[in-house]
Coordinates of C-alpha atoms (C1' of nucleotides) in Angstrom, one line a residue:
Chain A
X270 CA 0.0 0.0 0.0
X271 CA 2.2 2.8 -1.2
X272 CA 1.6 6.3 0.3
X273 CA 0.5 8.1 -3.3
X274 CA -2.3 5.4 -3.1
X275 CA -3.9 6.6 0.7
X276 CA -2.8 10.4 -0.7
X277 CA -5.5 9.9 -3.4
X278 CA -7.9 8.1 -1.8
X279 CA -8.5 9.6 2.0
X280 CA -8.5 13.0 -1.1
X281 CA -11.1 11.4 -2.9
X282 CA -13.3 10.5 0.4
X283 CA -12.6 13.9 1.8
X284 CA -16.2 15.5 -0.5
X285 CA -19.3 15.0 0.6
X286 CA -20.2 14.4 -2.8
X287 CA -18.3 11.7 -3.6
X288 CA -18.9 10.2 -0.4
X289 CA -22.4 9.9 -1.3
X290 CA -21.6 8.8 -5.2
X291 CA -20.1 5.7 -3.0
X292 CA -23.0 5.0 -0.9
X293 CA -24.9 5.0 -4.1
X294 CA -22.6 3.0 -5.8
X295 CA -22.7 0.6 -3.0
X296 CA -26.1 -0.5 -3.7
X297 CA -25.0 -1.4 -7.0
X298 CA -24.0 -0.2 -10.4
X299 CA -25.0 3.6 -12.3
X300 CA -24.3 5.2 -14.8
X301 CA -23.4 9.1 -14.7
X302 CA -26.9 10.4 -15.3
X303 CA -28.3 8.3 -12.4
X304 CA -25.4 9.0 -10.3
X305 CA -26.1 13.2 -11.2
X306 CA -29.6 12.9 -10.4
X307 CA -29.8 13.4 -6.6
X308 CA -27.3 16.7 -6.6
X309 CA -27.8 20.3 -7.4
X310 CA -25.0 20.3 -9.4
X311 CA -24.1 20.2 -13.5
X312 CA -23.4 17.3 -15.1
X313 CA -19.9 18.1 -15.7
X314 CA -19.2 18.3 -12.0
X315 CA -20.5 15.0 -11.4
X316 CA -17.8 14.1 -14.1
X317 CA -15.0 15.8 -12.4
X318 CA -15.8 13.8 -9.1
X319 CA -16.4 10.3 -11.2
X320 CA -12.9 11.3 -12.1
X321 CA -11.3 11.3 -9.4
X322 CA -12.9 8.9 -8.0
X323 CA -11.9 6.8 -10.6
X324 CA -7.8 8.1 -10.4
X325 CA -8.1 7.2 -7.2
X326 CA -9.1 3.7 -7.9
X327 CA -11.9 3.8 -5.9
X328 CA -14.4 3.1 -8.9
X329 CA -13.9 1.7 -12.3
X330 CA -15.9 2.2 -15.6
X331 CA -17.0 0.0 -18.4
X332 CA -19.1 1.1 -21.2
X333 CA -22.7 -0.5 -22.5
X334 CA -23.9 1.9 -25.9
X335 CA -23.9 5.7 -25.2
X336 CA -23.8 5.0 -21.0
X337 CA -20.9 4.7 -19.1
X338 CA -21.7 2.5 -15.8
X339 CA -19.6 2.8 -12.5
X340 CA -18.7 0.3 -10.1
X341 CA -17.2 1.0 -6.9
X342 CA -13.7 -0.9 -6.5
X343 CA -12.9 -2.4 -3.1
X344 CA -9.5 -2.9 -3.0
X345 CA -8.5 0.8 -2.2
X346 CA -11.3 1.3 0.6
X347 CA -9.6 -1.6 2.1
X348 CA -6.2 -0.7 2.3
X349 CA -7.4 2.9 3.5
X350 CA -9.1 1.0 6.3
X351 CA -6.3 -1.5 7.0
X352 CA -4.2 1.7 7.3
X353 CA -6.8 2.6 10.0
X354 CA -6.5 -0.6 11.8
X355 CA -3.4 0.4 13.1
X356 CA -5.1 3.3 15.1
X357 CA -7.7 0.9 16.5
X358 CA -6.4 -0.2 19.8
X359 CA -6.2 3.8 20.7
X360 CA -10.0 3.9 20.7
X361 CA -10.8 0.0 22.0
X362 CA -11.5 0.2 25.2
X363 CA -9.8 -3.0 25.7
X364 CA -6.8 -1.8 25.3
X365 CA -7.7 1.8 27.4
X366 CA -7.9 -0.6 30.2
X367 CA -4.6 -2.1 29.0
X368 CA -3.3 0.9 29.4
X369 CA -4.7 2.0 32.8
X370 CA -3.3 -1.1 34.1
X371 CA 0.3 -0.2 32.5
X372 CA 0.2 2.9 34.0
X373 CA -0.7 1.9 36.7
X374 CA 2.1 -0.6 36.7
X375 CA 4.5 2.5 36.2
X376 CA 3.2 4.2 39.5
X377 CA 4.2 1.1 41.6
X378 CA 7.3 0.5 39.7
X379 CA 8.7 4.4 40.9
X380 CA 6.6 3.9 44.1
X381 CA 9.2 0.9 44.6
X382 CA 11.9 2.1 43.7
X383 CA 11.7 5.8 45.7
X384 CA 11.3 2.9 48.9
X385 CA 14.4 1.0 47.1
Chain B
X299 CA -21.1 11.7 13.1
X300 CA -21.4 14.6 10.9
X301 CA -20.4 14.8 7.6
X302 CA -18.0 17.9 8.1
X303 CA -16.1 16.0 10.1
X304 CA -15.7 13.2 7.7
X305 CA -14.5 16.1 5.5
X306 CA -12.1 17.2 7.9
X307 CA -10.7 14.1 9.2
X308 CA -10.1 12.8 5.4
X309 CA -8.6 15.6 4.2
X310 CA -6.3 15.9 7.3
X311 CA -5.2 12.2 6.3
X312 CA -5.0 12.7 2.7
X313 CA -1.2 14.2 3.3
X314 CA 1.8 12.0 4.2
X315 CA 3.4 14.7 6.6
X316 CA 0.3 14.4 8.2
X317 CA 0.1 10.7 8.3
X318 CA 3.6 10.9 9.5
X319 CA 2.8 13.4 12.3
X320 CA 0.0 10.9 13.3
X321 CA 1.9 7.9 13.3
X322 CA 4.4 8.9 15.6
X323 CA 2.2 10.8 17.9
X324 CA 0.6 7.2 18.3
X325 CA 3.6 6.1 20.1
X326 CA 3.1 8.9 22.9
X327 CA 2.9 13.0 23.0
X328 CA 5.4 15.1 21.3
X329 CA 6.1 18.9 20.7
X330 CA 6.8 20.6 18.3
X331 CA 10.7 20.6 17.8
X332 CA 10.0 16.9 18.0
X333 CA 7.2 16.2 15.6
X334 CA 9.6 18.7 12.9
X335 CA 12.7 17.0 13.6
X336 CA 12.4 14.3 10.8
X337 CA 11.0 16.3 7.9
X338 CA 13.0 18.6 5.5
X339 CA 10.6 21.5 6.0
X340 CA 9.9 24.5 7.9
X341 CA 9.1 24.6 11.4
X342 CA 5.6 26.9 10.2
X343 CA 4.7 24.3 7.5
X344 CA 4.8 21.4 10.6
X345 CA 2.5 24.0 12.9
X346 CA 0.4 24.7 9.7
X347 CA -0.1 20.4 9.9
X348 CA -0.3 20.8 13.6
X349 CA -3.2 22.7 13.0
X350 CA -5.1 21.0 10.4
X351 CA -4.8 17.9 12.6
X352 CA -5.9 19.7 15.4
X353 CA -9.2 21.6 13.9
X354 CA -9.8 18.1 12.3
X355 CA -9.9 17.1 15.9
X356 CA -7.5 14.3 15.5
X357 CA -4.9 16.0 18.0
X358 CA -5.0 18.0 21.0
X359 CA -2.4 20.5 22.1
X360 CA -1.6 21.2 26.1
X361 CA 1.2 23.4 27.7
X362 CA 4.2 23.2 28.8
X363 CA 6.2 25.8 29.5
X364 CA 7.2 27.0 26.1
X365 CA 6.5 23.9 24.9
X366 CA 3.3 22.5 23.4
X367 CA 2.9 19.0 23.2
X368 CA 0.8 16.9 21.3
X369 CA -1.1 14.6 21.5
X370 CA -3.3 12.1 19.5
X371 CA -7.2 12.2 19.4
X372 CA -9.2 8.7 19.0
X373 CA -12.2 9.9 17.9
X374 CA -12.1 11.5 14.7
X375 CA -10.5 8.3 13.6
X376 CA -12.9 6.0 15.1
X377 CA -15.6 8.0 13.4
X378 CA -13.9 7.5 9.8
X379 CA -13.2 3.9 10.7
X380 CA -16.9 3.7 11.4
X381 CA -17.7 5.3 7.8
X382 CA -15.5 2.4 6.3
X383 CA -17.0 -0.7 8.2
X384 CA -20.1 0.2 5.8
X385 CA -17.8 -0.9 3.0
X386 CA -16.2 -3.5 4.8
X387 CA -18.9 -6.1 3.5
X388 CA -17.3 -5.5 -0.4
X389 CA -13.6 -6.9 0.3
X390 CA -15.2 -9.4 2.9
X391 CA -14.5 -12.8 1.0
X392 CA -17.4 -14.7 2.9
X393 CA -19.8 -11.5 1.3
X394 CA -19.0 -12.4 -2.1
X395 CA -19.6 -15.8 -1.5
X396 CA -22.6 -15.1 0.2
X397 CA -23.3 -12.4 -2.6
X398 CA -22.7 -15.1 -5.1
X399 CA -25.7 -17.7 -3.0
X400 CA -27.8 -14.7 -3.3
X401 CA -27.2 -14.3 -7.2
X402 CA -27.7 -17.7 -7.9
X403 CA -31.0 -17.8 -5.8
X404 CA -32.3 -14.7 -7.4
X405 CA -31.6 -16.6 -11.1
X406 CA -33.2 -19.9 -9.2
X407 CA -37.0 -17.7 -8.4
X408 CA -37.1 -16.4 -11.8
X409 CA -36.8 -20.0 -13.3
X410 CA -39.5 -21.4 -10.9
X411 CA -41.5 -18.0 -11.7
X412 CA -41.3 -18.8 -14.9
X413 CA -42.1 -22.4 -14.5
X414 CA -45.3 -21.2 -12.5
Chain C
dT93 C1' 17.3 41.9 32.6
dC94 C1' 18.8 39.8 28.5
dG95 C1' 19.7 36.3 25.3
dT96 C1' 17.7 31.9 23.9
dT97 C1' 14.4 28.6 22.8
dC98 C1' 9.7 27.1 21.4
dG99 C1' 6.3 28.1 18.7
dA100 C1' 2.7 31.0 16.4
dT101 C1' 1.5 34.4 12.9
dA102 C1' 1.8 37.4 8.7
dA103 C1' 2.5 38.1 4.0
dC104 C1' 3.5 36.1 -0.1
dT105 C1' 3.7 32.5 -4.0
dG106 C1' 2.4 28.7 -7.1
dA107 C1' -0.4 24.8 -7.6
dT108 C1' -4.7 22.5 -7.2
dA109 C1' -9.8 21.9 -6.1
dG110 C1' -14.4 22.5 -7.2
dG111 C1' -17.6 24.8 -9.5
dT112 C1' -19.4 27.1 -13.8
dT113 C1' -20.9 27.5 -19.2
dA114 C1' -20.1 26.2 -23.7
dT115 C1' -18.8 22.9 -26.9
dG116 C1' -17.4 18.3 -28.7
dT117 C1' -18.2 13.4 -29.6
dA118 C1' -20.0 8.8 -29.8
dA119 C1' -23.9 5.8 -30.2
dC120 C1' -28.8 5.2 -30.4
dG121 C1' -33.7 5.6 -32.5
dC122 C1' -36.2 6.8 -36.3
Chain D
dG191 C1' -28.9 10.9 -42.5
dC192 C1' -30.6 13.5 -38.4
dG193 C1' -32.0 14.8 -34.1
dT194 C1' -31.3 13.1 -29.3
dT195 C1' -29.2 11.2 -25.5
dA196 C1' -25.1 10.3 -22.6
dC197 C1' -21.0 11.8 -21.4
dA198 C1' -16.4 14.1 -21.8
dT199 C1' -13.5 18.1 -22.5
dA200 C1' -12.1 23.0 -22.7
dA201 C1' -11.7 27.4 -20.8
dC202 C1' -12.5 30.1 -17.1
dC203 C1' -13.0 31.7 -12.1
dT204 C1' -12.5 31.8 -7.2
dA205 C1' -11.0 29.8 -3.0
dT206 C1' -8.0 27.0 -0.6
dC207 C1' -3.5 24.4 0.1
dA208 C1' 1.1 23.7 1.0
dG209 C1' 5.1 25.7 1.2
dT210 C1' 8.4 29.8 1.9
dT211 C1' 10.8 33.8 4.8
dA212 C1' 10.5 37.2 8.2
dT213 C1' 8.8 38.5 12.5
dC214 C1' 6.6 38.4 16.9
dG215 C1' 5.5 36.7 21.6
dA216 C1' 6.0 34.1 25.8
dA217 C1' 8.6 31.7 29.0
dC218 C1' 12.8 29.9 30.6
dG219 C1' 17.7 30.2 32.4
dA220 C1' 21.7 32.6 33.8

DNA sequence: TCGTTCGATAACTGATAGGTTATGTAACGC
DNA sequence: GCGTTACATAACCTATCAGTTATCGAACGA
């Protein structure tokens, strides 16, 4: 997972827009006019976003006549949320208590040796 | 979890200084001098990052004499994390599989629809 | 009190983002 | 062939970003 990759794609989730071109996507294949449809917003926008989106990795595009249906793409959502894993213990409380107890552990440990 | 802080929190992640300043701030609270030390850039382009992070919420800044350590903020990230798990079920394996059961009984009612 | 260290702020610059309107292009339906 | 639909591209505008240098302010240490 090389950094360019998380560059473009926490870029790419950071609008609201394309956020919700995502959720839509989730629910299963569109093409652009569908995906336009729910947004105040020219056509042409929605193109820019689909772009980047797409640069990003985070859909891909086929073609069937004059429409041009998206897919959303998995793979970089993943890595950007396996890059996230690595924050998880700071929020779990598990590991909160984990870390209570360690400092705990520390207290008694200079406790011990200021009677030392 | 409001969407402006999705907006935030990506965009704060989207840069690998950022990242960086992250990272190491997971292994305990650092100033300034500190978090700049590693990084070929100016010590106001690290406090620019210092405060993206921190109006993104994913940091906090105390006091310290003239120092002004840092120090990371679960939250934010657990609310992104959050926003992913929606996704998770596209890179699960055992989804597709199960998306795959669910194809082949969709294609199985329209044959016995069909047949009734 | 005076120099030093830590860090924030200001002012500037070039690049990029996100939107617009206007136009181009490819495939369809007739 | 010809209008229509679906979408992309171009040109433009404004705002924001990411960096710079220079400067300021607050607190420490001698």
């Amino acid at each position: 997972m090389r950094a360019a990759h998380l560059d473009a794609t926490f870029a790419a989730l950071a609008d609201p827009t394309r956020r919700a071109i995502l959720a839509r996507l989730a629910t299963g294949e569109a093409n652009v006019t569908e995906l336009a449809r729910p947004f105040e917003m020219s056509q042409p926008a929605i193109s820019k976003h689909l772009k980047v989106l797409e640069l990003a990795g985070l859909i891909s595009r086929s073609r069937d006549a004059q429409s041009r249906p998206c897919r959303i793409e998995a793979r970089r959502l993943k890595e950007a949320a396996e890059w996230m894993e690595r924050y998880r213990s700071l929020w779990n409380e598990r590991f909160d208590r984990l870390d209570g107890l360690l400092e705990e552990m520390k207290t008694k440990e200079k406790k011990n040796a200021r009677k030392a």
